[in-house]
Amino acid sequence: MTDTVDSLLREHAVRHSDKPAIIDPDGRISYRDLDRGTRALAASFVEAGIGKGSRVGLIMANGVEWARIAVALLRIGAVLVPLSTLLSPRELTAQLRTASVQHLIAVEQFRGRRYLDTLQIAGLPALRSIRTPAQVDVLTADPDAVSIVDSQSRGVRPSDPLVVMFTSGSSGPPKGVRHSHRSAIGAVRAGLAARCIDADTRLYLPMPLFWVGGFGGGLLSTLVAGATLVTEPVPEPVSTLRLLEAERVTLFRGWPDQAAALARHLDEVGADLTALRPGSLEALLPAQLQSPPGARARLLGMTESFGPYCGFPADTDLPVAAWGSCGRPFDGMQVRIVDVETGDPVPAGTVGVIQIRGPHVLRGLCGRSREDVFTPDGYYPTGDLGRLDDAGFLFFQGRSDDMFKVSGATVYPSEVAQALCSLDGVTAAFVTNVPGPSGDRVGAAVVCGRATTAEALRTAATAVLSSFKVPTIWRVLDSDDEVPRGATGKVDVIGLRGMLADT
């Protein structure tokens, strides 16, 4: 079993030598050239003092060069620390400190942000070197060093650390999540079939490579499957649609609203997306290949599980009784539901906090002891709410810090949003609590495909929701582009709450 990045690349350099591994708008690289190029670059890194165990931060936009640098580092056992191009100077300094980054490779600027000019080096005692990608390109090594690197690469073990990946920080500051080669590659491998990724896949994700959705769901998924990854530095509807057409992309994964945003531009661009196959996000598929709302699983995962840990084949309808679920836990993943207050396991059908355990779960968090991170019996409390049915299907109910009470009864925003999406004409719904003089109220921003009113929606909602769950504050939107979002593309709950409070 190939459980290191080096062994994966060696295998595919033989099996798929001429196949493109990575494609971006300005270039492409085959598996053979990725193998040769990263061996030479790895030798240069070793000559520059970067080796097994070195923690290396990387700030770059998506593209072939990001992948080439990352893979070269991982082949020699360096620990990759992907860093967001969206970080402020203060956030960047904090993450470099948290991960004890020793070497930083960063573009000088991207989309108006200048990283090196504002870096607070005085607060980074572990930092030894800073290079731009251009400076990396001119690193050299003795020709004999490549054979030495081959020996070093084969000395990297599956249990060795692979990456420190920061969470998006949707609640509280981002955490530095540690994964090994085995835990990350195993997590990716366990979900490949559910995500419909194989060696024939030409995969596009709009997610940045510095988050687990792009790094694990994109780059590592490609390397595990021997597939082709198509990526771009700045996704924009028109350029993305043209890239999908030009490269005959077969699989579009990501968040559903990302596909919906592209679908709104299809007629304008006139892109031929007939190469897309089932398993892609359905907004980009022809009507005859789409399923009823809720029939397909929405994979559930997080940085701590290195992506999805629960799912169902993306090209197959769930059993009717499991509609609306996230599917079943993948092989190797144990999932249990515990009481929010006591931490005791609860019976099937009961909502509680989701805890996960298994070989694909994080190895730990930077600066935290194992006792602080895991339960005594080794489970990781995700902070997500859910319930398991008798058949083992997991239903996501939102975050434990998002649930709220109305007149003493618990409301789960995701449950309300899912019910609202079942109403005729509703294409998306975003739900949160809105504080009022007498306590929290249920608020909903709803995107509708036809003209309607808040009163009509309220009346329709009474047929699918208990009375205390029916929103009392409504905002009818023409597009989900109007919903406030954070840098990751996730809904900004505070901004949503403010929008509804002003209604």
JSON list of N, CA and C in Angstrom, two decimals, residues 30-90:
[
{"chain": "A", "resi": 30, "resn": "SER", "atom": "N", "xyz": [3.17, 16.60, -16.43]},
{"chain": "A", "resi": 30, "resn": "SER", "atom": "CA", "xyz": [2.82, 15.18, -16.45]},
{"chain": "A", "resi": 30, "resn": "SER", "atom": "C", "xyz": [3.33, 14.52, -15.18]},
{"chain": "A", "resi": 31, "resn": "TYR", "atom": "N", "xyz": [2.86, 13.29, -14.94]},
{"chain": "A", "resi": 31, "resn": "TYR", "atom": "CA", "xyz": [3.35, 12.55, -13.78]},
{"chain": "A", "resi": 31, "resn": "TYR", "atom": "C", "xyz": [4.84, 12.29, -13.88]},
{"chain": "A", "resi": 32, "resn": "ARG", "atom": "N", "xyz": [5.34, 11.97, -15.09]},
{"chain": "A", "resi": 32, "resn": "ARG", "atom": "CA", "xyz": [6.77, 11.73, -15.25]},
{"chain": "A", "resi": 32, "resn": "ARG", "atom": "C", "xyz": [7.57, 12.99, -14.91]},
{"chain": "A", "resi": 33, "resn": "ASP", "atom": "N", "xyz": [7.12, 14.14, -15.43]},
{"chain": "A", "resi": 33, "resn": "ASP", "atom": "CA", "xyz": [7.86, 15.37, -15.19]},
{"chain": "A", "resi": 33, "resn": "ASP", "atom": "C", "xyz": [7.70, 15.85, -13.75]},
{"chain": "A", "resi": 34, "resn": "LEU", "atom": "N", "xyz": [6.55, 15.58, -13.15]},
{"chain": "A", "resi": 34, "resn": "LEU", "atom": "CA", "xyz": [6.37, 15.93, -11.74]},
{"chain": "A", "resi": 34, "resn": "LEU", "atom": "C", "xyz": [7.32, 15.11, -10.88]},
{"chain": "A", "resi": 35, "resn": "ASP", "atom": "N", "xyz": [7.49, 13.85, -11.21]},
{"chain": "A", "resi": 35, "resn": "ASP", "atom": "CA", "xyz": [8.41, 12.98, -10.49]},
{"chain": "A", "resi": 35, "resn": "ASP", "atom": "C", "xyz": [9.85, 13.49, -10.62]},
{"chain": "A", "resi": 36, "resn": "ARG", "atom": "N", "xyz": [10.29, 13.71, -11.86]},
{"chain": "A", "resi": 36, "resn": "ARG", "atom": "CA", "xyz": [11.67, 14.15, -12.09]},
{"chain": "A", "resi": 36, "resn": "ARG", "atom": "C", "xyz": [11.92, 15.54, -11.50]},
{"chain": "A", "resi": 37, "resn": "GLY", "atom": "N", "xyz": [10.97, 16.46, -11.76]},
{"chain": "A", "resi": 37, "resn": "GLY", "atom": "CA", "xyz": [11.17, 17.83, -11.31]},
{"chain": "A", "resi": 37, "resn": "GLY", "atom": "C", "xyz": [11.19, 17.97, -9.80]},
{"chain": "A", "resi": 38, "resn": "THR", "atom": "N", "xyz": [10.35, 17.22, -9.12]},
{"chain": "A", "resi": 38, "resn": "THR", "atom": "CA", "xyz": [10.31, 17.35, -7.66]},
{"chain": "A", "resi": 38, "resn": "THR", "atom": "C", "xyz": [11.48, 16.63, -7.00]},
{"chain": "A", "resi": 39, "resn": "ARG", "atom": "N", "xyz": [12.03, 15.61, -7.64]},
{"chain": "A", "resi": 39, "resn": "ARG", "atom": "CA", "xyz": [13.25, 14.99, -7.11]},
{"chain": "A", "resi": 39, "resn": "ARG", "atom": "C", "xyz": [14.40, 15.99, -7.16]},
{"chain": "A", "resi": 40, "resn": "ALA", "atom": "N", "xyz": [14.54, 16.69, -8.28]},
{"chain": "A", "resi": 40, "resn": "ALA", "atom": "CA", "xyz": [15.61, 17.68, -8.40]},
{"chain": "A", "resi": 40, "resn": "ALA", "atom": "C", "xyz": [15.40, 18.84, -7.43]},
{"chain": "A", "resi": 41, "resn": "LEU", "atom": "N", "xyz": [14.16, 19.30, -7.31]},
{"chain": "A", "resi": 41, "resn": "LEU", "atom": "CA", "xyz": [13.88, 20.41, -6.40]},
{"chain": "A", "resi": 41, "resn": "LEU", "atom": "C", "xyz": [14.10, 19.98, -4.95]},
{"chain": "A", "resi": 42, "resn": "ALA", "atom": "N", "xyz": [13.73, 18.76, -4.64]},
{"chain": "A", "resi": 42, "resn": "ALA", "atom": "CA", "xyz": [13.94, 18.25, -3.28]},
{"chain": "A", "resi": 42, "resn": "ALA", "atom": "C", "xyz": [15.42, 18.24, -2.94]},
{"chain": "A", "resi": 43, "resn": "ALA", "atom": "N", "xyz": [16.25, 17.88, -3.91]},
{"chain": "A", "resi": 43, "resn": "ALA", "atom": "CA", "xyz": [17.70, 17.90, -3.67]},
{"chain": "A", "resi": 43, "resn": "ALA", "atom": "C", "xyz": [18.18, 19.32, -3.37]},
{"chain": "A", "resi": 44, "resn": "SER", "atom": "N", "xyz": [17.61, 20.29, -4.07]},
{"chain": "A", "resi": 44, "resn": "SER", "atom": "CA", "xyz": [17.96, 21.69, -3.82]},
{"chain": "A", "resi": 44, "resn": "SER", "atom": "C", "xyz": [17.52, 22.12, -2.42]},
{"chain": "A", "resi": 45, "resn": "PHE", "atom": "N", "xyz": [16.37, 21.66, -2.00]},
{"chain": "A", "resi": 45, "resn": "PHE", "atom": "CA", "xyz": [15.90, 21.98, -0.65]},
{"chain": "A", "resi": 45, "resn": "PHE", "atom": "C", "xyz": [16.86, 21.40, 0.40]},
{"chain": "A", "resi": 46, "resn": "VAL", "atom": "N", "xyz": [17.28, 20.17, 0.19]},
{"chain": "A", "resi": 46, "resn": "VAL", "atom": "CA", "xyz": [18.19, 19.54, 1.15]},
{"chain": "A", "resi": 46, "resn": "VAL", "atom": "C", "xyz": [19.51, 20.32, 1.22]},
{"chain": "A", "resi": 47, "resn": "GLU", "atom": "N", "xyz": [20.02, 20.73, 0.07]},
{"chain": "A", "resi": 47, "resn": "GLU", "atom": "CA", "xyz": [21.25, 21.54, 0.04]},
{"chain": "A", "resi": 47, "resn": "GLU", "atom": "C", "xyz": [21.06, 22.86, 0.77]},
{"chain": "A", "resi": 48, "resn": "ALA", "atom": "N", "xyz": [19.82, 23.37, 0.78]},
{"chain": "A", "resi": 48, "resn": "ALA", "atom": "CA", "xyz": [19.53, 24.65, 1.43]},
{"chain": "A", "resi": 48, "resn": "ALA", "atom": "C", "xyz": [19.20, 24.48, 2.91]},
{"chain": "A", "resi": 49, "resn": "GLY", "atom": "N", "xyz": [19.30, 23.26, 3.41]},
{"chain": "A", "resi": 49, "resn": "GLY", "atom": "CA", "xyz": [19.08, 23.03, 4.83]},
{"chain": "A", "resi": 49, "resn": "GLY", "atom": "C", "xyz": [17.67, 22.64, 5.22]},
{"chain": "A", "resi": 50, "resn": "ILE", "atom": "N", "xyz": [16.86, 22.29, 4.23]},
{"chain": "A", "resi": 50, "resn": "ILE", "atom": "CA", "xyz": [15.48, 21.85, 4.50]},
{"chain": "A", "resi": 50, "resn": "ILE", "atom": "C", "xyz": [15.44, 20.34, 4.33]},
{"chain": "A", "resi": 51, "resn": "GLY", "atom": "N", "xyz": [15.02, 19.64, 5.37]},
{"chain": "A", "resi": 51, "resn": "GLY", "atom": "CA", "xyz": [15.01, 18.18, 5.31]},
{"chain": "A", "resi": 51, "resn": "GLY", "atom": "C", "xyz": [13.86, 17.59, 6.09]},
{"chain": "A", "resi": 52, "resn": "LYS", "atom": "N", "xyz": [14.02, 16.34, 6.45]},
{"chain": "A", "resi": 52, "resn": "LYS", "atom": "CA", "xyz": [12.96, 15.63, 7.16]},
{"chain": "A", "resi": 52, "resn": "LYS", "atom": "C", "xyz": [12.64, 16.33, 8.48]},
{"chain": "A", "resi": 53, "resn": "GLY", "atom": "N", "xyz": [11.37, 16.60, 8.69]},
{"chain": "A", "resi": 53, "resn": "GLY", "atom": "CA", "xyz": [10.93, 17.25, 9.91]},
{"chain": "A", "resi": 53, "resn": "GLY", "atom": "C", "xyz": [10.91, 18.76, 9.86]},
{"chain": "A", "resi": 54, "resn": "SER", "atom": "N", "xyz": [11.56, 19.37, 8.84]},
{"chain": "A", "resi": 54, "resn": "SER", "atom": "CA", "xyz": [11.53, 20.83, 8.73]},
{"chain": "A", "resi": 54, "resn": "SER", "atom": "C", "xyz": [10.10, 21.29, 8.46]},
{"chain": "A", "resi": 55, "resn": "ARG", "atom": "N", "xyz": [9.69, 22.33, 9.15]},
{"chain": "A", "resi": 55, "resn": "ARG", "atom": "CA", "xyz": [8.35, 22.88, 8.93]},
{"chain": "A", "resi": 55, "resn": "ARG", "atom": "C", "xyz": [8.44, 24.06, 7.97]},
{"chain": "A", "resi": 56, "resn": "VAL", "atom": "N", "xyz": [7.74, 23.90, 6.82]},
{"chain": "A", "resi": 56, "resn": "VAL", "atom": "CA", "xyz": [7.87, 24.88, 5.74]},
{"chain": "A", "resi": 56, "resn": "VAL", "atom": "C", "xyz": [6.52, 25.48, 5.41]},
{"chain": "A", "resi": 57, "resn": "GLY", "atom": "N", "xyz": [6.40, 26.79, 5.61]},
{"chain": "A", "resi": 57, "resn": "GLY", "atom": "CA", "xyz": [5.17, 27.49, 5.25]},
{"chain": "A", "resi": 57, "resn": "GLY", "atom": "C", "xyz": [5.15, 27.81, 3.77]},
{"chain": "A", "resi": 58, "resn": "LEU", "atom": "N", "xyz": [3.98, 27.77, 3.16]},
{"chain": "A", "resi": 58, "resn": "LEU", "atom": "CA", "xyz": [3.84, 28.03, 1.73]},
{"chain": "A", "resi": 58, "resn": "LEU", "atom": "C", "xyz": [2.66, 28.96, 1.48]},
{"chain": "A", "resi": 59, "resn": "ILE", "atom": "N", "xyz": [2.94, 30.13, 0.91]},
{"chain": "A", "resi": 59, "resn": "ILE", "atom": "CA", "xyz": [1.89, 31.09, 0.55]},
{"chain": "A", "resi": 59, "resn": "ILE", "atom": "C", "xyz": [1.97, 31.35, -0.95]},
{"chain": "A", "resi": 60, "resn": "MET", "atom": "N", "xyz": [1.05, 30.76, -1.68]},
{"chain": "A", "resi": 60, "resn": "MET", "atom": "CA", "xyz": [0.98, 30.94, -3.13]},
{"chain": "A", "resi": 60, "resn": "MET", "atom": "C", "xyz": [-0.45, 30.70, -3.58]},
{"chain": "A", "resi": 61, "resn": "ALA", "atom": "N", "xyz": [-0.76, 31.20, -4.76]},
{"chain": "A", "resi": 61, "resn": "ALA", "atom": "CA", "xyz": [-2.04, 30.91, -5.36]},
{"chain": "A", "resi": 61, "resn": "ALA", "atom": "C", "xyz": [-2.03, 29.52, -5.98]},
{"chain": "A", "resi": 62, "resn": "ASN", "atom": "N", "xyz": [-3.21, 28.96, -6.21]},
{"chain": "A", "resi": 62, "resn": "ASN", "atom": "CA", "xyz": [-3.33, 27.65, -6.85]},
{"chain": "A", "resi": 62, "resn": "ASN", "atom": "C", "xyz": [-2.59, 27.60, -8.18]},
{"chain": "A", "resi": 63, "resn": "GLY", "atom": "N", "xyz": [-1.98, 26.47, -8.47]},
{"chain": "A", "resi": 63, "resn": "GLY", "atom": "CA", "xyz": [-1.35, 26.29, -9.76]},
{"chain": "A", "resi": 63, "resn": "GLY", "atom": "C", "xyz": [-0.34, 25.17, -9.74]},
{"chain": "A", "resi": 64, "resn": "VAL", "atom": "N", "xyz": [0.25, 24.91, -10.89]},
{"chain": "A", "resi": 64, "resn": "VAL", "atom": "CA", "xyz": [1.26, 23.86, -11.02]},
{"chain": "A", "resi": 64, "resn": "VAL", "atom": "C", "xyz": [2.42, 24.11, -10.07]},
{"chain": "A", "resi": 65, "resn": "GLU", "atom": "N", "xyz": [2.84, 25.38, -9.92]},
{"chain": "A", "resi": 65, "resn": "GLU", "atom": "CA", "xyz": [4.00, 25.68, -9.10]},
{"chain": "A", "resi": 65, "resn": "GLU", "atom": "C", "xyz": [3.74, 25.39, -7.63]},
{"chain": "A", "resi": 66, "resn": "TRP", "atom": "N", "xyz": [2.54, 25.67, -7.15]},
{"chain": "A", "resi": 66, "resn": "TRP", "atom": "CA", "xyz": [2.19, 25.34, -5.76]},
{"chain": "A", "resi": 66, "resn": "TRP", "atom": "C", "xyz": [2.37, 23.85, -5.54]},
{"chain": "A", "resi": 67, "resn": "ALA", "atom": "N", "xyz": [1.81, 23.06, -6.46]},
{"chain": "A", "resi": 67, "resn": "ALA", "atom": "CA", "xyz": [1.88, 21.60, -6.32]},
{"chain": "A", "resi": 67, "resn": "ALA", "atom": "C", "xyz": [3.32, 21.11, -6.40]},
{"chain": "A", "resi": 68, "resn": "ARG", "atom": "N", "xyz": [4.11, 21.67, -7.31]},
{"chain": "A", "resi": 68, "resn": "ARG", "atom": "CA", "xyz": [5.49, 21.21, -7.49]},
{"chain": "A", "resi": 68, "resn": "ARG", "atom": "C", "xyz": [6.32, 21.44, -6.22]},
{"chain": "A", "resi": 69, "resn": "ILE", "atom": "N", "xyz": [6.19, 22.62, -5.64]},
{"chain": "A", "resi": 69, "resn": "ILE", "atom": "CA", "xyz": [6.94, 22.92, -4.42]},
{"chain": "A", "resi": 69, "resn": "ILE", "atom": "C", "xyz": [6.46, 22.05, -3.26]},
{"chain": "A", "resi": 70, "resn": "ALA", "atom": "N", "xyz": [5.16, 21.92, -3.11]},
{"chain": "A", "resi": 70, "resn": "ALA", "atom": "CA", "xyz": [4.61, 21.14, -2.01]},
{"chain": "A", "resi": 70, "resn": "ALA", "atom": "C", "xyz": [5.04, 19.68, -2.10]},
{"chain": "A", "resi": 71, "resn": "VAL", "atom": "N", "xyz": [4.93, 19.10, -3.27]},
{"chain": "A", "resi": 71, "resn": "VAL", "atom": "CA", "xyz": [5.28, 17.68, -3.43]},
{"chain": "A", "resi": 71, "resn": "VAL", "atom": "C", "xyz": [6.77, 17.46, -3.19]},
{"chain": "A", "resi": 72, "resn": "ALA", "atom": "N", "xyz": [7.61, 18.36, -3.67]},
{"chain": "A", "resi": 72, "resn": "ALA", "atom": "CA", "xyz": [9.06, 18.22, -3.43]},
{"chain": "A", "resi": 72, "resn": "ALA", "atom": "C", "xyz": [9.37, 18.21, -1.94]},
{"chain": "A", "resi": 73, "resn": "LEU", "atom": "N", "xyz": [8.72, 19.08, -1.19]},
{"chain": "A", "resi": 73, "resn": "LEU", "atom": "CA", "xyz": [8.94, 19.13, 0.25]},
{"chain": "A", "resi": 73, "resn": "LEU", "atom": "C", "xyz": [8.46, 17.84, 0.92]},
{"chain": "A", "resi": 74, "resn": "LEU", "atom": "N", "xyz": [7.28, 17.38, 0.53]},
{"chain": "A", "resi": 74, "resn": "LEU", "atom": "CA", "xyz": [6.70, 16.21, 1.18]},
{"chain": "A", "resi": 74, "resn": "LEU", "atom": "C", "xyz": [7.48, 14.95, 0.87]},
{"chain": "A", "resi": 75, "resn": "ARG", "atom": "N", "xyz": [8.12, 14.89, -0.29]},
{"chain": "A", "resi": 75, "resn": "ARG", "atom": "CA", "xyz": [8.87, 13.68, -0.65]},
{"chain": "A", "resi": 75, "resn": "ARG", "atom": "C", "xyz": [10.06, 13.46, 0.27]},
{"chain": "A", "resi": 76, "resn": "ILE", "atom": "N", "xyz": [10.63, 14.53, 0.81]},
{"chain": "A", "resi": 76, "resn": "ILE", "atom": "CA", "xyz": [11.81, 14.37, 1.67]},
{"chain": "A", "resi": 76, "resn": "ILE", "atom": "C", "xyz": [11.44, 14.41, 3.15]},
{"chain": "A", "resi": 77, "resn": "GLY", "atom": "N", "xyz": [10.13, 14.38, 3.43]},
{"chain": "A", "resi": 77, "resn": "GLY", "atom": "CA", "xyz": [9.70, 14.33, 4.83]},
{"chain": "A", "resi": 77, "resn": "GLY", "atom": "C", "xyz": [9.59, 15.66, 5.52]},
{"chain": "A", "resi": 78, "resn": "ALA", "atom": "N", "xyz": [9.71, 16.76, 4.77]},
{"chain": "A", "resi": 78, "resn": "ALA", "atom": "CA", "xyz": [9.43, 18.07, 5.37]},
{"chain": "A", "resi": 78, "resn": "ALA", "atom": "C", "xyz": [7.94, 18.16, 5.70]},
{"chain": "A", "resi": 79, "resn": "VAL", "atom": "N", "xyz": [7.61, 18.98, 6.66]},
{"chain": "A", "resi": 79, "resn": "VAL", "atom": "CA", "xyz": [6.22, 19.15, 7.08]},
{"chain": "A", "resi": 79, "resn": "VAL", "atom": "C", "xyz": [5.68, 20.41, 6.42]},
{"chain": "A", "resi": 80, "resn": "LEU", "atom": "N", "xyz": [4.70, 20.24, 5.55]},
{"chain": "A", "resi": 80, "resn": "LEU", "atom": "CA", "xyz": [4.13, 21.37, 4.82]},
{"chain": "A", "resi": 80, "resn": "LEU", "atom": "C", "xyz": [3.15, 22.12, 5.71]},
{"chain": "A", "resi": 81, "resn": "VAL", "atom": "N", "xyz": [3.23, 23.44, 5.68]},
{"chain": "A", "resi": 81, "resn": "VAL", "atom": "CA", "xyz": [2.27, 24.29, 6.39]},
{"chain": "A", "resi": 81, "resn": "VAL", "atom": "C", "xyz": [1.64, 25.22, 5.36]},
{"chain": "A", "resi": 82, "resn": "PRO", "atom": "N", "xyz": [0.53, 24.80, 4.72]},
{"chain": "A", "resi": 82, "resn": "PRO", "atom": "CA", "xyz": [-0.12, 25.66, 3.73]},
{"chain": "A", "resi": 82, "resn": "PRO", "atom": "C", "xyz": [-0.75, 26.86, 4.43]},
{"chain": "A", "resi": 83, "resn": "LEU", "atom": "N", "xyz": [-0.51, 28.05, 3.90]},
{"chain": "A", "resi": 83, "resn": "LEU", "atom": "CA", "xyz": [-0.99, 29.27, 4.53]},
{"chain": "A", "resi": 83, "resn": "LEU", "atom": "C", "xyz": [-1.88, 30.04, 3.56]},
{"chain": "A", "resi": 84, "resn": "SER", "atom": "N", "xyz": [-2.95, 30.58, 4.07]},
{"chain": "A", "resi": 84, "resn": "SER", "atom": "CA", "xyz": [-3.94, 31.25, 3.24]},
{"chain": "A", "resi": 84, "resn": "SER", "atom": "C", "xyz": [-3.40, 32.55, 2.65]},
{"chain": "A", "resi": 85, "resn": "THR", "atom": "N", "xyz": [-3.71, 32.78, 1.40]},
{"chain": "A", "resi": 85, "resn": "THR", "atom": "CA", "xyz": [-3.36, 34.05, 0.75]},
{"chain": "A", "resi": 85, "resn": "THR", "atom": "C", "xyz": [-4.24, 35.18, 1.26]},
{"chain": "A", "resi": 86, "resn": "LEU", "atom": "N", "xyz": [-5.23, 34.87, 2.09]},
{"chain": "A", "resi": 86, "resn": "LEU", "atom": "CA", "xyz": [-6.16, 35.88, 2.61]},
{"chain": "A", "resi": 86, "resn": "LEU", "atom": "C", "xyz": [-5.75, 36.40, 3.98]},
{"chain": "A", "resi": 87, "resn": "LEU", "atom": "N", "xyz": [-4.66, 35.88, 4.55]},
{"chain": "A", "resi": 87, "resn": "LEU", "atom": "CA", "xyz": [-4.28, 36.24, 5.91]},
{"chain": "A", "resi": 87, "resn": "LEU", "atom": "C", "xyz": [-3.82, 37.69, 6.01]},
{"chain": "A", "resi": 88, "resn": "SER", "atom": "N", "xyz": [-4.23, 38.33, 7.10]},
{"chain": "A", "resi": 88, "resn": "SER", "atom": "CA", "xyz": [-3.70, 39.65, 7.43]},
{"chain": "A", "resi": 88, "resn": "SER", "atom": "C", "xyz": [-2.30, 39.46, 8.01]},
{"chain": "A", "resi": 89, "resn": "PRO", "atom": "N", "xyz": [-1.49, 40.53, 8.10]},
{"chain": "A", "resi": 89, "resn": "PRO", "atom": "CA", "xyz": [-0.16, 40.39, 8.70]},
{"chain": "A", "resi": 89, "resn": "PRO", "atom": "C", "xyz": [-0.19, 39.79, 10.10]},
{"chain": "A", "resi": 90, "resn": "ARG", "atom": "N", "xyz": [-1.14, 40.21, 10.90]},
{"chain": "A", "resi": 90, "resn": "ARG", "atom": "CA", "xyz": [-1.23, 39.69, 12.27]},
{"chain": "A", "resi": 90, "resn": "ARG", "atom": "C", "xyz": [-1.59, 38.21, 12.27]}
]
